Coordinates of C-alpha atoms and ligand atoms in Angstrom, one line a residue:
Chain A
X1 CA 132.9 -165.8 -152.2
X2 CA 129.2 -166.0 -152.7
X3 CA 126.9 -167.0 -149.9
X4 CA 124.3 -169.7 -150.4
X5 CA 120.8 -168.4 -150.1
X6 CA 119.7 -169.7 -146.8
X7 CA 116.0 -170.3 -146.5
X8 CA 114.2 -170.9 -143.3
X9 CA 113.0 -174.5 -143.2
X10 CA 109.5 -173.5 -142.3
X11 CA 108.3 -170.0 -143.0
X12 CA 107.0 -168.4 -139.8
X13 CA 103.5 -167.9 -141.2
X14 CA 103.1 -171.6 -141.8
X15 CA 104.4 -172.5 -138.4
X16 CA 101.9 -170.2 -136.8
X17 CA 99.2 -171.7 -138.9
X18 CA 100.1 -175.2 -137.7
X19 CA 100.5 -174.0 -134.2
X20 CA 96.9 -172.9 -134.3
X21 CA 95.7 -176.2 -135.6
X22 CA 93.8 -178.8 -133.7
X23 CA 96.4 -181.6 -133.9
X24 CA 98.3 -181.4 -130.6
X25 CA 101.3 -183.4 -131.8
X26 CA 101.7 -181.2 -134.9
X27 CA 101.2 -178.2 -132.8
X28 CA 103.9 -179.1 -130.3
X29 CA 106.4 -179.8 -133.1
X30 CA 105.6 -176.5 -134.7
X31 CA 106.2 -174.6 -131.5
X32 CA 109.5 -176.3 -131.1
X33 CA 110.5 -175.5 -134.7
X34 CA 109.3 -171.9 -134.4
X35 CA 111.4 -171.5 -131.3
X36 CA 114.5 -173.3 -132.8
X37 CA 114.4 -171.7 -136.2
X38 CA 115.1 -168.3 -134.7
X39 CA 118.4 -169.7 -133.4
X40 CA 119.2 -171.2 -136.7
X41 CA 118.5 -168.1 -138.7
X42 CA 120.7 -166.1 -136.3
X43 CA 123.6 -168.5 -137.1
X44 CA 122.8 -168.8 -140.8
X45 CA 124.8 -165.8 -141.7
X46 CA 128.0 -167.6 -140.8
X47 CA 127.4 -170.4 -143.3
X48 CA 129.2 -169.7 -146.5
X49 CA 129.8 -172.1 -149.3
X50 CA 132.7 -171.9 -151.7
X51 CA 132.1 -170.2 -155.0
X52 CA 129.8 -172.2 -157.3
X53 CA 129.9 -173.0 -161.0
X54 CA 129.4 -170.1 -163.5
X55 CA 129.1 -172.5 -166.4
X56 CA 125.8 -174.3 -166.8
X57 CA 126.5 -178.0 -167.4
X58 CA 129.6 -178.1 -165.2
X59 CA 129.6 -178.8 -161.5
X60 CA 131.9 -177.5 -158.8
X61 CA 132.6 -180.2 -156.2
X62 CA 134.5 -180.2 -152.9
X63 CA 135.0 -183.2 -150.8
X64 CA 136.3 -182.8 -147.2
X65 CA 137.3 -185.2 -144.4
X66 CA 136.2 -184.7 -140.8
X67 CA 139.0 -187.1 -139.8
X68 CA 136.6 -189.0 -137.5
X69 CA 135.6 -185.8 -135.6
X70 CA 132.3 -184.0 -135.9
X71 CA 133.7 -180.8 -137.2
X72 CA 132.1 -179.5 -140.4
X73 CA 133.1 -179.2 -143.2
X74 CA 136.6 -180.5 -142.1
X75 CA 139.7 -180.6 -144.1
X76 CA 139.4 -180.2 -147.9
X77 CA 140.8 -183.3 -149.7
X78 CA 139.6 -183.2 -153.3
X79 CA 138.1 -180.3 -155.3
X80 CA 136.8 -180.1 -158.9
X81 CA 139.2 -181.3 -161.5
X82 CA 141.7 -182.8 -159.0
X83 CA 143.0 -186.3 -159.3
X84 CA 141.7 -189.2 -157.3
X85 CA 142.8 -189.1 -153.7
X86 CA 143.2 -192.8 -153.2
X87 CA 140.8 -192.6 -150.3
X88 CA 137.7 -194.6 -151.3
X89 CA 135.2 -192.6 -149.3
X90 CA 136.5 -189.3 -150.7
X91 CA 136.6 -190.6 -154.3
X92 CA 133.1 -192.3 -154.0
X93 CA 131.7 -189.0 -152.7
X94 CA 133.4 -187.0 -155.5
X95 CA 132.0 -189.5 -158.2
X96 CA 128.6 -189.5 -156.5
X97 CA 128.3 -185.7 -156.5
X98 CA 129.2 -185.8 -160.2
X99 CA 126.7 -188.5 -161.1
X100 CA 124.0 -186.6 -159.2
X101 CA 124.8 -183.4 -161.0
X102 CA 124.8 -185.3 -164.3
X103 CA 121.3 -186.7 -163.9
X104 CA 119.8 -183.3 -162.9
X105 CA 121.6 -181.5 -165.7
X106 CA 121.2 -184.1 -168.5
X107 CA 117.6 -185.1 -167.8
X108 CA 116.2 -181.9 -166.4
X109 CA 118.7 -179.1 -167.3
X110 CA 119.0 -178.2 -163.7
X111 CA 122.3 -176.6 -162.8
X112 CA 123.1 -178.0 -159.4
X113 CA 120.9 -178.0 -156.3
X114 CA 119.7 -174.4 -156.6
X115 CA 119.8 -174.3 -160.5
X116 CA 122.3 -171.5 -160.1
X117 CA 125.4 -173.6 -159.9
X118 CA 125.8 -173.9 -156.2
X119 CA 128.9 -175.7 -155.1
X120 CA 128.4 -179.3 -154.1
X121 CA 130.0 -180.0 -150.7
X122 CA 130.4 -183.3 -149.0
X123 CA 132.2 -184.4 -145.8
X124 CA 133.3 -188.0 -145.3
X125 CA 134.8 -189.8 -142.2
X126 CA 132.3 -187.9 -140.0
X127 CA 132.4 -189.0 -136.3
X128 CA 133.4 -192.3 -134.8
X129 CA 131.8 -195.5 -136.2
X130 CA 129.1 -193.2 -137.4
X131 CA 126.4 -195.1 -139.1
X132 CA 124.4 -192.4 -140.9
X133 CA 124.4 -190.0 -143.8
X134 CA 122.5 -186.7 -143.6
X135 CA 121.9 -183.3 -145.2
X136 CA 122.7 -180.5 -142.8
X137 CA 121.0 -177.7 -144.7
X138 CA 124.0 -176.8 -146.8
X139 CA 126.1 -179.9 -147.4
X140 CA 126.1 -183.7 -147.3
X141 CA 127.7 -185.6 -144.4
X142 CA 128.7 -189.3 -144.4
X143 CA 129.8 -191.6 -141.7
X144 CA 132.1 -194.6 -142.1
X145 CA 129.6 -197.0 -140.5
X146 CA 130.4 -199.1 -137.5
X147 CA 131.7 -202.0 -139.5
X148 CA 129.5 -204.4 -137.6
X149 CA 126.1 -203.6 -139.2
X150 CA 126.9 -200.8 -141.7
X151 CA 129.7 -200.2 -144.2
X152 CA 130.7 -196.6 -145.1
X153 CA 127.8 -194.7 -146.5
X154 CA 129.5 -193.4 -149.6
X155 CA 129.4 -197.0 -151.0
X156 CA 125.8 -196.4 -152.1
X157 CA 125.5 -193.9 -154.9
X158 CA 121.7 -193.7 -154.4
X159 CA 122.3 -192.5 -150.8
X160 CA 124.7 -189.8 -152.0
X161 CA 122.0 -188.7 -154.5
X162 CA 119.3 -189.0 -151.8
X163 CA 121.1 -186.5 -149.6
X164 CA 121.7 -184.1 -152.4
X165 CA 118.1 -184.3 -153.4
X166 CA 117.2 -183.0 -150.0
X167 CA 119.1 -179.9 -151.1
X168 CA 117.1 -179.7 -154.3
X169 CA 113.9 -180.0 -152.3
X170 CA 115.1 -177.3 -149.9
X171 CA 115.4 -174.9 -152.8
X172 CA 112.1 -175.8 -154.4
X173 CA 109.0 -177.0 -152.5
X174 CA 110.8 -177.1 -149.2
X175 CA 108.4 -179.8 -148.0
X176 CA 107.9 -179.7 -144.2
X177 CA 109.9 -182.6 -142.7
X178 CA 107.1 -184.2 -140.8
X179 CA 104.0 -186.4 -141.5
X180 CA 102.8 -186.8 -145.1
X181 CA 104.8 -183.8 -146.4
X182 CA 107.9 -185.2 -144.8
X183 CA 107.2 -188.7 -146.3
X184 CA 106.9 -187.0 -149.7
X185 CA 110.2 -185.2 -149.0
X186 CA 111.8 -188.6 -148.2
X187 CA 110.2 -190.3 -151.2
X188 CA 111.4 -187.7 -153.6
X189 CA 114.9 -188.1 -152.2
X190 CA 114.6 -191.9 -152.8
X191 CA 113.1 -191.5 -156.3
X192 CA 115.9 -189.2 -157.5
X193 CA 118.5 -191.2 -155.6
X194 CA 117.4 -194.3 -157.5
X195 CA 117.2 -192.4 -160.8
X196 CA 120.8 -191.1 -160.4
X197 CA 122.0 -194.7 -159.9
X198 CA 120.0 -196.0 -162.9
X199 CA 121.2 -193.1 -165.1
X200 CA 124.8 -193.7 -164.1
X201 CA 124.5 -197.4 -164.9
X202 CA 122.5 -196.9 -168.0
X203 CA 119.7 -199.1 -166.6
X204 CA 116.2 -199.4 -167.9
X205 CA 113.3 -200.1 -165.5
X206 CA 113.7 -203.8 -165.9
X207 CA 117.4 -203.9 -165.0
X208 CA 117.2 -201.5 -162.1
X209 CA 117.1 -203.0 -158.6
X210 CA 114.7 -200.4 -157.2
X211 CA 116.5 -200.7 -153.8
X212 CA 117.7 -197.8 -151.7
X213 CA 121.1 -198.2 -150.1
X214 CA 122.1 -201.6 -151.5
X215 CA 125.7 -202.4 -150.2
X216 CA 125.4 -200.5 -147.0
X217 CA 124.7 -203.6 -144.8
X218 CA 127.6 -205.8 -143.8
X219 CA 127.4 -209.6 -144.3
X220 CA 126.1 -209.9 -140.8
X221 CA 122.8 -208.2 -141.5
X222 CA 119.9 -210.2 -142.9
X223 CA 118.7 -207.7 -145.5
X224 CA 119.6 -206.4 -148.9
X225 CA 119.1 -202.6 -148.5
X226 CA 117.5 -199.8 -146.4
X227 CA 114.4 -199.7 -148.5
X228 CA 112.7 -201.4 -151.4
X229 CA 110.7 -199.1 -153.8
X230 CA 109.2 -202.1 -155.6
X231 CA 108.2 -204.0 -152.5
X232 CA 108.2 -201.7 -149.4
X233 CA 108.5 -203.6 -146.2
X234 CA 110.8 -206.4 -147.6
X235 CA 114.2 -204.7 -147.5
X236 CA 115.4 -206.4 -144.3
X237 CA 114.4 -208.6 -141.5
X238 CA 117.1 -208.9 -139.0
X239 CA 117.4 -209.7 -135.2
X240 CA 119.2 -206.4 -134.4
X241 CA 117.7 -204.0 -136.9
X242 CA 114.2 -205.4 -136.7
X243 CA 111.9 -205.6 -139.8
X244 CA 111.5 -203.1 -142.6
X245 CA 108.5 -201.1 -141.4
X246 CA 107.5 -199.5 -144.7
X247 CA 104.0 -199.8 -146.0
X248 CA 103.2 -199.9 -149.8
X249 CA 99.6 -199.0 -149.6
X250 CA 97.4 -196.4 -147.9
X251 CA 95.5 -199.1 -146.0
X252 CA 98.7 -199.9 -144.1
X253 CA 99.7 -196.2 -143.5
X254 CA 101.5 -196.0 -140.2
X255 CA 100.3 -193.4 -137.6
X256 CA 103.3 -192.7 -135.4
X257 CA 105.1 -190.0 -133.5
X258 CA 108.5 -191.7 -134.2
X259 CA 110.6 -190.6 -137.1
X260 CA 109.0 -187.2 -137.4
X261 CA 105.6 -188.8 -137.9
X262 CA 107.0 -191.7 -140.0
X263 CA 108.8 -189.8 -142.7
X264 CA 111.1 -192.8 -143.5
X265 CA 108.2 -195.2 -143.0
X266 CA 105.2 -193.9 -145.0
X267 CA 107.5 -192.8 -147.9
X268 CA 107.1 -196.4 -149.0
X269 CA 103.7 -195.5 -150.4
X270 CA 104.7 -192.8 -152.8
X271 CA 107.9 -194.8 -153.6
X272 CA 105.8 -197.7 -154.7
X273 CA 103.6 -195.4 -156.8
X274 CA 106.7 -194.1 -158.6
X275 CA 107.9 -197.6 -159.2
X276 CA 104.5 -198.7 -160.5
X277 CA 104.3 -195.8 -163.0
X278 CA 107.9 -196.3 -164.2
X279 CA 107.4 -200.0 -164.8
X280 CA 104.2 -199.4 -166.7
X281 CA 106.0 -196.9 -169.0
X282 CA 109.2 -198.9 -169.5
X283 CA 112.5 -197.7 -170.8
X284 CA 114.5 -195.2 -168.8
X285 CA 112.6 -194.2 -165.7
X286 CA 114.0 -190.6 -165.7
X287 CA 112.6 -189.9 -169.2
X288 CA 108.8 -190.1 -168.4
X289 CA 107.9 -190.9 -164.8
X290 CA 111.0 -189.1 -163.6
X291 CA 110.2 -186.1 -165.7
X292 CA 106.7 -185.9 -164.3
X293 CA 108.0 -186.2 -160.7
X294 CA 110.6 -183.5 -161.4
X295 CA 108.0 -181.2 -162.9
X296 CA 106.0 -181.7 -159.7
X297 CA 109.0 -181.2 -157.4
X298 CA 109.6 -177.7 -159.0
X299 CA 105.9 -176.9 -159.4
X300 CA 105.1 -173.7 -157.5
X301 CA 101.7 -175.1 -156.7
X302 CA 103.4 -177.8 -154.5
X303 CA 102.8 -176.4 -151.0
X304 CA 105.2 -177.0 -148.2
X305 CA 102.7 -179.0 -146.2
X306 CA 101.3 -181.0 -149.2
X307 CA 99.8 -184.4 -148.4
X308 CA 99.9 -187.5 -150.7
X309 CA 96.7 -186.7 -152.5
X310 CA 97.8 -183.1 -153.3
X311 CA 101.1 -184.4 -154.6
X312 CA 99.4 -187.1 -156.7
X313 CA 97.0 -184.7 -158.2
X314 CA 99.8 -182.4 -159.3
X315 CA 101.7 -185.3 -160.9
X316 CA 98.6 -186.0 -162.9
X317 CA 98.3 -182.4 -164.0
X318 CA 102.0 -182.3 -164.9
X319 CA 101.8 -185.6 -166.8
X320 CA 99.0 -184.1 -168.8
X321 CA 100.7 -180.8 -169.5
X322 CA 104.0 -182.4 -170.7
X323 CA 102.8 -185.7 -172.3
X324 CA 99.1 -185.0 -173.2
X325 CA 96.0 -185.2 -171.2
X326 CA 94.8 -188.3 -173.0
X327 CA 98.3 -189.8 -173.2
X328 CA 99.8 -193.0 -171.9
X329 CA 101.9 -191.3 -169.3
X330 CA 99.1 -189.6 -167.5
X331 CA 97.1 -192.9 -167.5
X332 CA 100.1 -194.8 -166.1
X333 CA 100.6 -192.2 -163.3
X334 CA 96.9 -192.2 -162.4
X335 CA 96.9 -196.0 -162.3
X336 CA 100.0 -196.0 -160.1
X337 CA 98.4 -193.7 -157.4
X338 CA 95.3 -195.9 -157.6
X339 CA 97.4 -199.0 -157.0
X340 CA 98.7 -197.6 -153.7
X341 CA 95.3 -196.3 -152.6
X342 CA 96.1 -192.6 -152.8
X343 CA 93.7 -191.7 -155.6
X344 CA 90.5 -193.5 -156.5
Chain B
X1 CA 108.4 -183.7 -116.4
X2 CA 110.0 -180.7 -118.0
X3 CA 113.3 -180.4 -119.7
X4 CA 113.5 -176.7 -118.8
X5 CA 114.1 -177.6 -115.1
X6 CA 117.5 -179.0 -115.9
X7 CA 118.5 -182.7 -115.5
X8 CA 117.5 -184.3 -112.2
X9 CA 120.1 -185.7 -109.8
X10 CA 120.8 -189.3 -110.5
X11 CA 120.7 -191.6 -107.5
X12 CA 121.5 -195.3 -107.3
X13 CA 117.9 -196.0 -107.9
X14 CA 117.7 -194.0 -111.2
X15 CA 117.3 -195.6 -114.6
X16 CA 118.4 -193.7 -117.6
X17 CA 116.6 -194.4 -120.8
X18 CA 118.2 -193.7 -124.1
X19 CA 116.7 -194.1 -127.5
X20 CA 117.9 -193.0 -130.9
X21 CA 115.7 -192.4 -133.9
X22 CA 115.7 -191.0 -137.3
X23 CA 118.6 -191.0 -139.6
X24 CA 118.5 -192.0 -143.3
X25 CA 116.3 -195.0 -142.4
X26 CA 114.0 -195.8 -139.5
X27 CA 115.1 -199.2 -138.2
X28 CA 112.7 -200.4 -135.4
X29 CA 115.4 -202.5 -133.8
X30 CA 117.9 -199.7 -133.4
X31 CA 115.2 -197.2 -132.3
X32 CA 114.2 -199.4 -129.3
X33 CA 114.8 -197.7 -126.0
X34 CA 117.8 -198.9 -124.1
X35 CA 118.3 -198.6 -120.3
X36 CA 121.1 -197.9 -118.0
X37 CA 120.5 -198.9 -114.4
X38 CA 122.5 -196.6 -112.1
X39 CA 122.6 -199.3 -109.4
X40 CA 124.9 -201.3 -111.8
X41 CA 127.2 -198.3 -112.4
X42 CA 130.1 -197.2 -110.3
X43 CA 130.1 -193.8 -108.6
X44 CA 132.4 -192.5 -111.3
X45 CA 130.2 -193.7 -114.1
X46 CA 127.1 -192.2 -112.4
X47 CA 129.0 -188.9 -112.1
X48 CA 129.9 -189.1 -115.8
X49 CA 126.3 -189.7 -116.8
X50 CA 125.1 -186.8 -114.6
X51 CA 127.6 -184.5 -116.3
X52 CA 126.4 -185.7 -119.7
X53 CA 122.7 -185.1 -118.8
X54 CA 123.5 -181.7 -117.4
X55 CA 125.3 -180.8 -120.6
X56 CA 122.4 -182.0 -122.8
X57 CA 119.9 -180.1 -120.6
X58 CA 122.0 -176.9 -121.0
X59 CA 121.9 -177.3 -124.7
X60 CA 118.2 -178.0 -124.6
X61 CA 115.7 -179.0 -127.2
X62 CA 116.3 -177.3 -130.4
X63 CA 115.7 -178.5 -133.9
X64 CA 118.5 -178.5 -136.4
X65 CA 118.0 -177.8 -140.1
X66 CA 118.4 -180.4 -142.9
X67 CA 117.2 -184.0 -143.3
X68 CA 118.0 -187.5 -142.1
X69 CA 119.4 -186.2 -138.9
X70 CA 119.2 -188.5 -135.9
X71 CA 117.6 -187.6 -132.6
X72 CA 118.5 -188.9 -129.1
X73 CA 115.7 -189.2 -126.5
X74 CA 116.9 -189.1 -123.0
X75 CA 114.8 -190.0 -120.1
X76 CA 115.2 -190.6 -116.4
X77 CA 113.0 -192.9 -114.3
X78 CA 113.0 -193.2 -110.6
X79 CA 113.2 -196.6 -108.8
X80 CA 109.6 -197.4 -109.5
X81 CA 110.0 -196.9 -113.3
X82 CA 108.1 -193.6 -113.1
X83 CA 109.4 -191.1 -115.7
X84 CA 110.7 -188.0 -113.9
X85 CA 112.4 -186.2 -116.8
X86 CA 112.9 -186.3 -120.5
X87 CA 114.7 -184.5 -123.3
X88 CA 115.1 -184.9 -127.0
X89 CA 118.3 -183.6 -128.6
X90 CA 119.8 -183.7 -132.1
X91 CA 122.4 -186.4 -131.9
X92 CA 125.3 -184.4 -133.3
X93 CA 124.6 -181.6 -130.8
X94 CA 125.5 -183.8 -127.8
X95 CA 128.7 -185.3 -126.6
X96 CA 130.1 -188.4 -128.3
X97 CA 130.2 -190.0 -124.9
X98 CA 126.4 -190.3 -124.8
X99 CA 126.6 -192.3 -128.0
X100 CA 129.2 -194.5 -126.4
X101 CA 126.8 -195.1 -123.5
X102 CA 124.0 -195.9 -126.0
X103 CA 126.3 -198.5 -127.6
X104 CA 127.3 -199.9 -124.2
X105 CA 123.6 -200.1 -123.1
X106 CA 123.2 -203.0 -125.5
X107 CA 125.3 -205.3 -123.4
X108 CA 125.4 -206.4 -119.8
X109 CA 125.5 -205.2 -117.1
X110 CA 123.6 -202.2 -118.3
X111 CA 120.6 -203.4 -120.1
X112 CA 119.5 -206.8 -118.8
X113 CA 115.8 -205.8 -118.9
X114 CA 115.5 -203.8 -122.1
X115 CA 111.9 -203.2 -122.9
X116 CA 110.3 -203.8 -126.2
X117 CA 109.4 -201.4 -129.0
X118 CA 106.5 -199.0 -128.4
Ligands
ZN1 ZN1 116.3 -188.5 -146.4

């Protein structure tokens, strides 16, 4: 058995720096995290993952069922190389883990979440009528939905890949999960979530739907998905769910204390920038725009508390390094950040 | 209004406020606060709510690792709608029963006067 390298979610020095800052809301949140993280680190020793994959290019997957409890990881149902279980949630999760591994390996030569072959672990049938999917710091967790508004969360491949990408981010920039850094964290999870789906379906930028979570809503919901990367703010408008609150431009940036400072709200802005760049470049989005975003995600200069401008500037630099400083890719990326009001 | 003091004793005049936020998407309609009026609950229901609040208060406010987790904000108001206590907990750290109450709070007789979004 090999233990997964557990990293603190915020390094104590950064927390102390935020705690000394003038923004009271940020400060309160930082104090809370500083306090809580000690508890988490104390427990972290107990978290062990099954052995990972020693062969680059091959994943190790394990799908478990929580049997409608909230016990993690639950009972193991299907592991790498085993036949389909016949349980749609289990088999969708297994396929989704594979498709996510495939994009990261084939497009970016990344060997699982940590680039060291870490086992991919998912639990399905979590909780009762549970309408969410999340990354718990070491594995993905999927609910079956309530059947009223939400279907089971494994239906959407991009959501599976979204959750796994949180694991990649945790091993790389470890962007703070609040405010603009948190919105970048969310946006990267959407970008690579969408790219996994496009890669799996062999789609070019024109045929991709650029939606996040299509298929999750039941017929009773007036909406097509959780988010739209092409047109943030238009994914749903429903009496019970309310209206999609995502902005697509800095002039509509939402200042809020909800949702960790709007991490799932303001992510619409960088999402739309990615869509803009990908559409301008054409072809397969993972080949150029996706490569630039990946290079930025793993760039050591990407600080944990980066804001949109810092991230955008790094994408420009990476576009120049990989595709030429006078090239079409760098120009398209620059134009995309201008279009959403992040760069001038 | 301090969570460290433990949950207050619920009376018939108390109103419990529940709101849920976060998760893989922020949906304004689902994040709206819901209210449970103790004067519309039986003694047994009020005792159950008290036990759930006490349990949540013992667990306390601590952040959990990861992303797309959901939080549950708990608040107690006195009869004149003045907030007297509040607590924010990770949803999967508290009893399933609190979520059942959150679901119930959608429908009568618990939430006739649900307030709008902030
Ligand atoms: Zn997320």
